MMTF fields as JSON, N, C-alpha, C and O atoms, coordinates in Angstrom:
{
  "mmtfVersion": "1.0.0",
  "mmtfProducer": "UNKNOWN",
  "numBonds": 343,
  "numAtoms": 344,
  "numGroups": 86,
  "numChains": 1,
  "numModels": 1,
  "chainsPerModel": [1],
  "groupsPerChain": [86],
  "chainIdList": ["A"],
  "bondAtomList": [4, 2, 8, 6, 12, 10, 16, 14, 20, 18, 24, 22, 28, 26, 32, 30, 36, 34, 40, 38, 44, 42, 48, 46, 52, 50, 56, 54, 60, 58, 64, 62, 68, 66, 72, 70, 76, 74, 80, 78, 84, 82, 88, 86, 92, 90, 96, 94, 100, 98, 104, 102, 108, 106, 112, 110, 116, 114, 120, 118, 124, 122, 128, 126, 132, 130, 136, 134, 140, 138, 144, 142, 148, 146, 152, 150, 156, 154, 160, 158, 164, 162, 168, 166, 172, 170, 176, 174, 180, 178, 184, 182, 188, 186, 192, 190, 196, 194, 200, 198, 204, 202, 208, 206, 212, 210, 216, 214, 220, 218, 224, 222, 228, 226, 232, 230, 236, 234, 240, 238, 244, 242, 248, 246, 252, 250, 256, 254, 260, 258, 264, 262, 268, 266, 272, 270, 276, 274, 280, 278, 284, 282, 288, 286, 292, 290, 296, 294, 300, 298, 304, 302, 308, 306, 312, 310, 316, 314, 320, 318, 324, 322, 328, 326, 332, 330, 336, 334, 340, 338],
  "bondOrderList": [1, 1, 1, 1, 1, 1, 1, 1, 1, 1, 1, 1, 1, 1, 1, 1, 1, 1, 1, 1, 1, 1, 1, 1, 1, 1, 1, 1, 1, 1, 1, 1, 1, 1, 1, 1, 1, 1, 1, 1, 1, 1, 1, 1, 1, 1, 1, 1, 1, 1, 1, 1, 1, 1, 1, 1, 1, 1, 1, 1, 1, 1, 1, 1, 1, 1, 1, 1, 1, 1, 1, 1, 1, 1, 1, 1, 1, 1, 1, 1, 1, 1, 1, 1, 1],
  "groupList": [{"groupName": "MET", "atomNameList": ["N", "CA", "C", "O"], "elementList": ["N", "C", "C", "O"], "formalChargeList": [0, 0, 0, 0], "bondAtomList": [1, 0, 2, 1, 3, 2], "bondOrderList": [1, 1, 2], "singleLetterCode": "M", "chemCompType": "L-PEPTIDE LINKING"}, {"groupName": "SER", "atomNameList": ["N", "CA", "C", "O"], "elementList": ["N", "C", "C", "O"], "formalChargeList": [0, 0, 0, 0], "bondAtomList": [1, 0, 2, 1, 3, 2], "bondOrderList": [1, 1, 2], "singleLetterCode": "S", "chemCompType": "L-PEPTIDE LINKING"}, {"groupName": "PRO", "atomNameList": ["N", "CA", "C", "O"], "elementList": ["N", "C", "C", "O"], "formalChargeList": [0, 0, 0, 0], "bondAtomList": [1, 0, 2, 1, 3, 2], "bondOrderList": [1, 1, 2], "singleLetterCode": "P", "chemCompType": "L-PEPTIDE LINKING"}, {"groupName": "ALA", "atomNameList": ["N", "CA", "C", "O"], "elementList": ["N", "C", "C", "O"], "formalChargeList": [0, 0, 0, 0], "bondAtomList": [1, 0, 2, 1, 3, 2], "bondOrderList": [1, 1, 2], "singleLetterCode": "A", "chemCompType": "L-PEPTIDE LINKING"}, {"groupName": "GLU", "atomNameList": ["N", "CA", "C", "O"], "elementList": ["N", "C", "C", "O"], "formalChargeList": [0, 0, 0, 0], "bondAtomList": [1, 0, 2, 1, 3, 2], "bondOrderList": [1, 1, 2], "singleLetterCode": "E", "chemCompType": "L-PEPTIDE LINKING"}, {"groupName": "ASP", "atomNameList": ["N", "CA", "C", "O"], "elementList": ["N", "C", "C", "O"], "formalChargeList": [0, 0, 0, 0], "bondAtomList": [1, 0, 2, 1, 3, 2], "bondOrderList": [1, 1, 2], "singleLetterCode": "D", "chemCompType": "L-PEPTIDE LINKING"}, {"groupName": "VAL", "atomNameList": ["N", "CA", "C", "O"], "elementList": ["N", "C", "C", "O"], "formalChargeList": [0, 0, 0, 0], "bondAtomList": [1, 0, 2, 1, 3, 2], "bondOrderList": [1, 1, 2], "singleLetterCode": "V", "chemCompType": "L-PEPTIDE LINKING"}, {"groupName": "LEU", "atomNameList": ["N", "CA", "C", "O"], "elementList": ["N", "C", "C", "O"], "formalChargeList": [0, 0, 0, 0], "bondAtomList": [1, 0, 2, 1, 3, 2], "bondOrderList": [1, 1, 2], "singleLetterCode": "L", "chemCompType": "L-PEPTIDE LINKING"}, {"groupName": "ARG", "atomNameList": ["N", "CA", "C", "O"], "elementList": ["N", "C", "C", "O"], "formalChargeList": [0, 0, 0, 0], "bondAtomList": [1, 0, 2, 1, 3, 2], "bondOrderList": [1, 1, 2], "singleLetterCode": "R", "chemCompType": "L-PEPTIDE LINKING"}, {"groupName": "GLY", "atomNameList": ["N", "CA", "C", "O"], "elementList": ["N", "C", "C", "O"], "formalChargeList": [0, 0, 0, 0], "bondAtomList": [1, 0, 2, 1, 3, 2], "bondOrderList": [1, 1, 2], "singleLetterCode": "G", "chemCompType": "PEPTIDE LINKING"}, {"groupName": "ILE", "atomNameList": ["N", "CA", "C", "O"], "elementList": ["N", "C", "C", "O"], "formalChargeList": [0, 0, 0, 0], "bondAtomList": [1, 0, 2, 1, 3, 2], "bondOrderList": [1, 1, 2], "singleLetterCode": "I", "chemCompType": "L-PEPTIDE LINKING"}, {"groupName": "PHE", "atomNameList": ["N", "CA", "C", "O"], "elementList": ["N", "C", "C", "O"], "formalChargeList": [0, 0, 0, 0], "bondAtomList": [1, 0, 2, 1, 3, 2], "bondOrderList": [1, 1, 2], "singleLetterCode": "F", "chemCompType": "L-PEPTIDE LINKING"}, {"groupName": "THR", "atomNameList": ["N", "CA", "C", "O"], "elementList": ["N", "C", "C", "O"], "formalChargeList": [0, 0, 0, 0], "bondAtomList": [1, 0, 2, 1, 3, 2], "bondOrderList": [1, 1, 2], "singleLetterCode": "T", "chemCompType": "L-PEPTIDE LINKING"}, {"groupName": "TYR", "atomNameList": ["N", "CA", "C", "O"], "elementList": ["N", "C", "C", "O"], "formalChargeList": [0, 0, 0, 0], "bondAtomList": [1, 0, 2, 1, 3, 2], "bondOrderList": [1, 1, 2], "singleLetterCode": "Y", "chemCompType": "L-PEPTIDE LINKING"}, {"groupName": "GLN", "atomNameList": ["N", "CA", "C", "O"], "elementList": ["N", "C", "C", "O"], "formalChargeList": [0, 0, 0, 0], "bondAtomList": [1, 0, 2, 1, 3, 2], "bondOrderList": [1, 1, 2], "singleLetterCode": "Q", "chemCompType": "L-PEPTIDE LINKING"}, {"groupName": "CYS", "atomNameList": ["N", "CA", "C", "O"], "elementList": ["N", "C", "C", "O"], "formalChargeList": [0, 0, 0, 0], "bondAtomList": [1, 0, 2, 1, 3, 2], "bondOrderList": [1, 1, 2], "singleLetterCode": "C", "chemCompType": "L-PEPTIDE LINKING"}, {"groupName": "TRP", "atomNameList": ["N", "CA", "C", "O"], "elementList": ["N", "C", "C", "O"], "formalChargeList": [0, 0, 0, 0], "bondAtomList": [1, 0, 2, 1, 3, 2], "bondOrderList": [1, 1, 2], "singleLetterCode": "W", "chemCompType": "L-PEPTIDE LINKING"}, {"groupName": "LYS", "atomNameList": ["N", "CA", "C", "O"], "elementList": ["N", "C", "C", "O"], "formalChargeList": [0, 0, 0, 0], "bondAtomList": [1, 0, 2, 1, 3, 2], "bondOrderList": [1, 1, 2], "singleLetterCode": "K", "chemCompType": "L-PEPTIDE LINKING"}, {"groupName": "HIS", "atomNameList": ["N", "CA", "C", "O"], "elementList": ["N", "C", "C", "O"], "formalChargeList": [0, 0, 0, 0], "bondAtomList": [1, 0, 2, 1, 3, 2], "bondOrderList": [1, 1, 2], "singleLetterCode": "H", "chemCompType": "L-PEPTIDE LINKING"}, {"groupName": "ASN", "atomNameList": ["N", "CA", "C", "O"], "elementList": ["N", "C", "C", "O"], "formalChargeList": [0, 0, 0, 0], "bondAtomList": [1, 0, 2, 1, 3, 2], "bondOrderList": [1, 1, 2], "singleLetterCode": "N", "chemCompType": "L-PEPTIDE LINKING"}],
  "groupTypeList": [0, 1, 2, 3, 4, 5, 6, 2, 7, 2, 5, 3, 3, 7, 6, 8, 3, 0, 9, 9, 3, 7, 1, 10, 11, 3, 12, 7, 7, 12, 8, 8, 9, 10, 3, 5, 0, 1, 4, 7, 3, 5, 7, 7, 9, 7, 13, 3, 6, 3, 12, 1, 14, 3, 5, 4, 3, 4, 9, 0, 10, 7, 9, 15, 16, 3, 9, 0, 7, 17, 5, 6, 3, 4, 18, 14, 5, 4, 2, 1, 5, 19, 5, 8, 2, 12],
  "groupIdList": [1, 2, 3, 4, 5, 6, 7, 8, 9, 10, 11, 12, 13, 14, 15, 16, 17, 18, 19, 20, 21, 22, 23, 24, 25, 26, 27, 28, 29, 30, 31, 32, 33, 34, 35, 36, 37, 38, 39, 40, 41, 42, 43, 44, 45, 46, 47, 48, 49, 50, 51, 52, 53, 54, 55, 56, 57, 58, 59, 60, 61, 62, 63, 64, 65, 66, 67, 68, 69, 70, 71, 72, 73, 74, 75, 76, 77, 78, 79, 80, 81, 82, 83, 84, 85, 86],
  "secStructList": [7, 7, 6, 6, 6, 1, 1, 7, 7, 7, 7, 2, 2, 2, 2, 2, 2, 2, 2, 2, 2, 2, 2, 2, 2, 2, 2, 2, 2, 2, 6, 6, 1, 1, 7, 7, 2, 2, 2, 2, 2, 2, 2, 2, 2, 2, 2, 2, 2, 2, 2, 2, 2, 2, 7, 6, 2, 2, 2, 2, 2, 2, 2, 2, 2, 2, 2, 6, 2, 2, 2, 2, 2, 2, 2, 2, 2, 1, 7, 7, 1, 1, 1, 1, 7, 7],
  "xCoordList": [129.652, 128.59, 128.15, 127.838, 128.301, 129.061, 127.09, 126.009, 127.494, 126.627, 125.416, 124.382, 125.714, 124.695, 124.325, 123.699, 124.521, 124.082, 122.633, 121.74, 122.526, 121.805, 120.243, 119.471, 120.11, 119.606, 119.044, 119.685, 117.374, 116.532, 116.535, 116.672, 116.324, 116.141, 114.791, 114.33, 114.257, 113.822, 112.675, 112.787, 111.069, 110.07, 110.366, 110.547, 110.435, 111.221, 109.546, 109.579, 108.046, 106.892, 106.787, 106.413, 107.251, 106.523, 107.487, 106.891, 108.978, 110.062, 109.197, 108.91, 108.626, 108.425, 106.885, 106.638, 106.131, 105.226, 104.936, 104.021, 106.33, 107.01, 106.87, 106.152, 108.157, 108.777, 107.86, 107.737, 106.942, 105.424, 105.015, 105.083, 104.178, 103.538, 104.846, 104.766, 106.065, 106.925, 107.026, 107.186, 106.895, 107.05, 105.448, 105.219, 104.506, 103.126, 103.421, 102.73, 103.971, 104.024, 104.761, 104.216, 106.139, 107.156, 106.141, 106.395, 105.358, 105.245, 104.145, 103.623, 103.417, 102.261, 103.053, 102.372, 104.319, 104.8, 105.495, 105.484, 106.117, 105.952, 105.438, 105.712, 104.565, 103.263, 102.86, 103.927, 102.335, 102.943, 103.829, 103.33, 105.01, 106.004, 106.645, 107.46, 107.124, 107.305, 108.319, 109.243, 108.637, 110.58, 110.223, 109.201, 111.467, 111.956, 112.474, 113.413, 111.069, 111.549, 113.139, 113.543, 114.135, 115.435, 116.121, 117.336, 115.568, 116.684, 116.36, 117.189, 114.675, 114.019, 115.069, 115.762, 114.957, 115.547, 117.354, 117.99, 117.789, 119.441, 119.865, 120.649, 118.885, 118.696, 118.654, 119.419, 117.723, 117.064, 118.962, 119.607, 119.235, 120.256, 121.586, 122.315, 121.725, 123.068, 122.482, 123.094, 121.261, 121.019, 120.964, 120.489, 121.115, 120.913, 122.389, 122.719, 123.414, 124.799, 125.601, 126.697, 124.495, 125.048, 124.506, 124.884, 123.311, 123.009, 123.806, 124.304, 123.88, 125.149, 125.476, 125.091, 126.752, 127.707, 127.52, 128.428, 125.428, 125.954, 124.684, 124.053, 124.675, 123.376, 122.98, 122.167, 123.511, 124.281, 122.686, 122.292, 121.64, 120.383, 119.632, 118.9, 119.285, 118.431, 119.012, 118.813, 119.713, 120.743, 120.066, 119.046, 120.215, 120.016, 118.991, 119.005, 117.432, 116.416, 115.709, 114.796, 116.673, 116.818, 117.282, 116.583, 118.104, 118.548, 117.346, 116.721, 117.042, 115.931, 114.93, 114.581, 114.734, 113.233, 113.737, 112.963, 115.253, 115.941, 115.634, 114.847, 116.692, 116.317, 114.904, 114.702, 113.974, 112.489, 112.005, 111.469, 112.203, 112.227, 112.96, 112.417, 114.187, 113.88, 114.006, 114.9, 112.682, 112.613, 111.613, 111.455, 111.218, 109.765, 110.167, 109.788, 111.057, 111.777, 112.013, 111.635, 112.489, 112.77, 111.063, 110.612, 110.895, 109.384, 108.443, 107.424, 108.549, 107.819, 108.155, 107.471, 109.722, 110.232, 109.631, 109.556, 109.483, 109.28, 107.775, 107.063, 107.12, 105.948, 104.983, 105.308, 103.596, 102.922, 102.535, 103.17, 101.536, 100.955, 99.128, 98.391, 99.335, 98.542, 99.264, 98.788, 100.313, 100.858, 101.989, 102.965, 101.625, 102.03, 101.852, 103.082, 101.417, 100.837, 99.79, 99.942, 99.281, 98.851, 98.976, 98.672],
  "yCoordList": [79.7, 80.946, 81.035, 80.158, 82.837, 82.879, 83.2, 83.639, 82.776, 82.654, 83.435, 83.065, 85.143, 86.621, 85.516, 84.58, 85.376, 85.219, 83.816, 83.8, 82.695, 82.439, 82.782, 81.886, 83.741, 84.301, 84.965, 85.559, 85.059, 85.577, 87.084, 87.483, 87.86, 89.059, 89.588, 88.634, 90.651, 90.97, 91.591, 92.71, 90.987, 91.754, 93.318, 93.88, 94.011, 96.044, 96.409, 97.16, 95.814, 96.862, 96.304, 96.972, 94.898, 94.801, 95.45, 96.486, 95.861, 96.779, 97.857, 98.282, 98.425, 99.717, 100.117, 101.024, 99.011, 98.939, 98.857, 99.244, 98.043, 97.211, 98.92, 99.448, 99.502, 101.22, 101.906, 102.292, 102.189, 103.236, 103.099, 103.889, 101.577, 101.315, 102.063, 103.14, 100.871, 101.472, 103.57, 104.216, 104.173, 105.696, 106.248, 107.229, 105.016, 105.527, 105.313, 106.107, 104.76, 104.246, 105.458, 106.272, 105.501, 106.263, 108.228, 109.283, 107.996, 109.914, 109.714, 110.799, 108.357, 108.718, 108.709, 109.09, 108.355, 108.373, 109.714, 110.267, 110.303, 111.456, 112.466, 113.136, 112.338, 113.358, 112.856, 113.008, 112.477, 111.625, 112.543, 112.836, 112.848, 112.925, 111.709, 112.363, 110.457, 109.31, 109.206, 108.648, 109.679, 109.627, 110.842, 111.494, 110.89, 111.147, 110.608, 109.838, 111.59, 110.929, 110.879, 109.757, 111.984, 111.314, 110.835, 110.685, 110.548, 109.614, 108.214, 107.309, 107.998, 106.908, 106.307, 105.291, 107.048, 107.146, 106.662, 106.06, 107.186, 107.196, 106.095, 105.36, 105.833, 104.319, 102.943, 101.991, 103.064, 102.011, 101.702, 100.689, 103.324, 103.585, 102.655, 101.904, 102.761, 101.904, 100.012, 99.015, 100.186, 98.951, 98.117, 97.041, 98.352, 98.423, 98.164, 96.981, 99.166, 98.768, 97.722, 97.297, 97.167, 96.203, 94.654, 93.498, 95.369, 93.732, 93.33, 92.213, 94.326, 94.028, 93.279, 92.496, 93.304, 92.655, 91.271, 90.476, 90.524, 89.389, 89.051, 88.04, 89.806, 89.525, 90.653, 91.577, 90.371, 92.144, 92.407, 93.501, 91.685, 91.544, 91.889, 92.755, 91.841, 92.428, 93.78, 94.825, 93.41, 95.205, 95.76, 96.121, 96.196, 96.935, 97.444, 98.465, 96.212, 96.54, 97.436, 98.261, 96.802, 97.765, 99.91, 100.912, 99.857, 100.968, 101.337, 102.327, 101.056, 101.311, 102.189, 103.369, 101.466, 101.833, 102.632, 102.82, 103.431, 103.65, 105.034, 105.917, 104.934, 106.186, 106.751, 107.953, 105.881, 106.474, 107.355, 108.447, 106.869, 107.834, 108.819, 109.595, 108.965, 110.216, 110.652, 111.497, 110.265, 111.37, 112.306, 113.49, 111.26, 111.581, 112.897, 114.068, 112.177, 113.54, 114.876, 115.991, 114.744, 116.104, 117.191, 118.324, 116.242, 117.097, 117.187, 117.839, 116.631, 117.005, 118.656, 119.675, 118.283, 119.612, 121.026, 122.171, 120.978, 121.887, 122.1, 121.19, 123.845, 124.216, 123.842, 123.651, 123.721, 123.19, 123.963, 125.003, 123.705, 125.372, 125.786, 126.638, 124.913, 125.968, 126.037, 125.885, 126.289, 127.296, 128.387, 129.02, 128.362, 129.469, 130.643, 130.679, 132.133, 133.841, 133.336, 132.513, 133.787, 134.165, 135.518, 135.842],
  "zCoordList": [85.791, 86.634, 88.269, 89.074, 88.405, 89.503, 90.574, 90.181, 91.691, 92.338, 92.429, 92.985, 91.534, 91.446, 90.266, 90.765, 88.958, 87.676, 87.997, 87.15, 89.276, 89.808, 90.766, 91.109, 90.962, 91.599, 90.805, 89.938, 90.909, 89.434, 89.979, 91.136, 88.687, 89.212, 90.301, 90.927, 90.541, 90.826, 90.575, 90.076, 90.876, 90.377, 90.246, 91.326, 89.248, 89.168, 89.96, 90.935, 89.465, 89.3, 91.084, 92.048, 91.052, 93.407, 93.523, 93.82, 93.55, 94.139, 94.54, 95.659, 92.669, 93.457, 94.463, 95.258, 93.978, 94.976, 96.387, 97.114, 96.576, 98.491, 99.118, 99.968, 98.035, 98.047, 98.453, 99.615, 97.332, 98.207, 99.057, 99.998, 99.041, 100.306, 101.631, 102.222, 101.735, 102.922, 102.898, 103.934, 101.592, 101.908, 102.772, 103.479, 102.273, 102.879, 104.313, 104.953, 104.904, 105.947, 106.561, 107.306, 106.149, 107.15, 106.939, 107.519, 106.181, 105.964, 106.969, 107.228, 107.861, 108.578, 109.968, 110.92, 110.241, 110.996, 111.119, 112.219, 110.057, 110.126, 110.872, 111.867, 110.014, 110.492, 111.579, 112.173, 112.182, 113.64, 114.893, 115.979, 114.529, 115.513, 115.364, 114.713, 115.326, 116.126, 115.434, 116.026, 113.889, 113.09, 112.345, 112.13, 112.035, 110.856, 109.634, 109.431, 108.293, 106.879, 106.498, 106.191, 106.474, 106.309, 107.369, 107.24, 108.442, 108.937, 108.714, 108.806, 108.309, 108.35, 106.742, 106.775, 105.713, 104.916, 104.93, 104.064, 106.222, 106.264, 106.592, 105.991, 108.441, 108.001, 107.421, 107.57, 106.827, 105.402, 104.569, 104.299, 104.426, 103.418, 104.346, 103.697, 105.428, 106.115, 106.296, 106.678, 105.882, 106.641, 104.728, 104.367, 104.558, 102.506, 102.644, 102.737, 102.675, 102.696, 103.337, 102.971, 104.925, 105.443, 104.943, 105.137, 104.126, 104.01, 102.658, 102.521, 101.69, 100.892, 100.595, 99.726, 101.592, 101.599, 101.96, 101.721, 103.031, 102.101, 101.067, 100.757, 100.876, 99.917, 98.525, 98.526, 97.862, 97.254, 96.669, 97.074, 95.808, 95.193, 96.509, 96.029, 97.803, 98.702, 98.686, 98.065, 99.499, 99.115, 98.507, 99.093, 96.874, 96.035, 96.692, 97.38, 96.328, 96.843, 98.171, 98.186, 99.377, 100.489, 99.397, 99.551, 98.82, 99.114, 97.821, 98.201, 96.998, 95.867, 97.264, 97.237, 98.068, 98.947, 99.871, 100.81, 99.975, 100.744, 100.066, 100.407, 98.762, 97.94, 97.831, 97.654, 97.938, 97.228, 98.53, 98.342, 99.787, 100.572, 101.081, 101.868, 100.772, 100.46, 99.911, 99.877, 98.477, 97.315, 98.615, 98.913, 99.0, 99.368, 100.504, 100.506, 101.407, 102.646, 101.514, 101.874, 100.492, 100.346, 99.391, 99.223, 99.191, 98.22, 99.595, 99.372, 101.13, 101.75, 102.161, 102.252, 102.368, 102.953, 101.348, 101.793, 100.683, 99.591, 99.349, 98.924, 99.751, 100.119, 99.096, 97.924, 99.614, 98.204, 97.302, 97.129, 96.59, 95.614, 97.023, 97.517, 96.953, 97.84, 99.911, 101.036, 99.42, 101.459, 100.222, 100.625, 99.055, 97.884, 98.053, 98.023, 98.273, 97.802, 96.383, 95.48, 96.555, 94.98, 94.565, 93.417]
}
């Protein structure tokens, strides 16, 4: 049995919940002009890759969160229904 098989799988609901909470904080930072959402997502993605070299499971979780931030960043750039002319 390899060391990766000895590690229990993370709780998917917990990973999603933490990623959602991280998205809220990143949104607040972006709205206040402190940080750019896409840049935060890219940095977290780089951190995920580096972390996966030492701990693949942890790197995958961080990569999931980076993807969630990237999705939020892309949707922030889209006009909302309130912004569209009627």
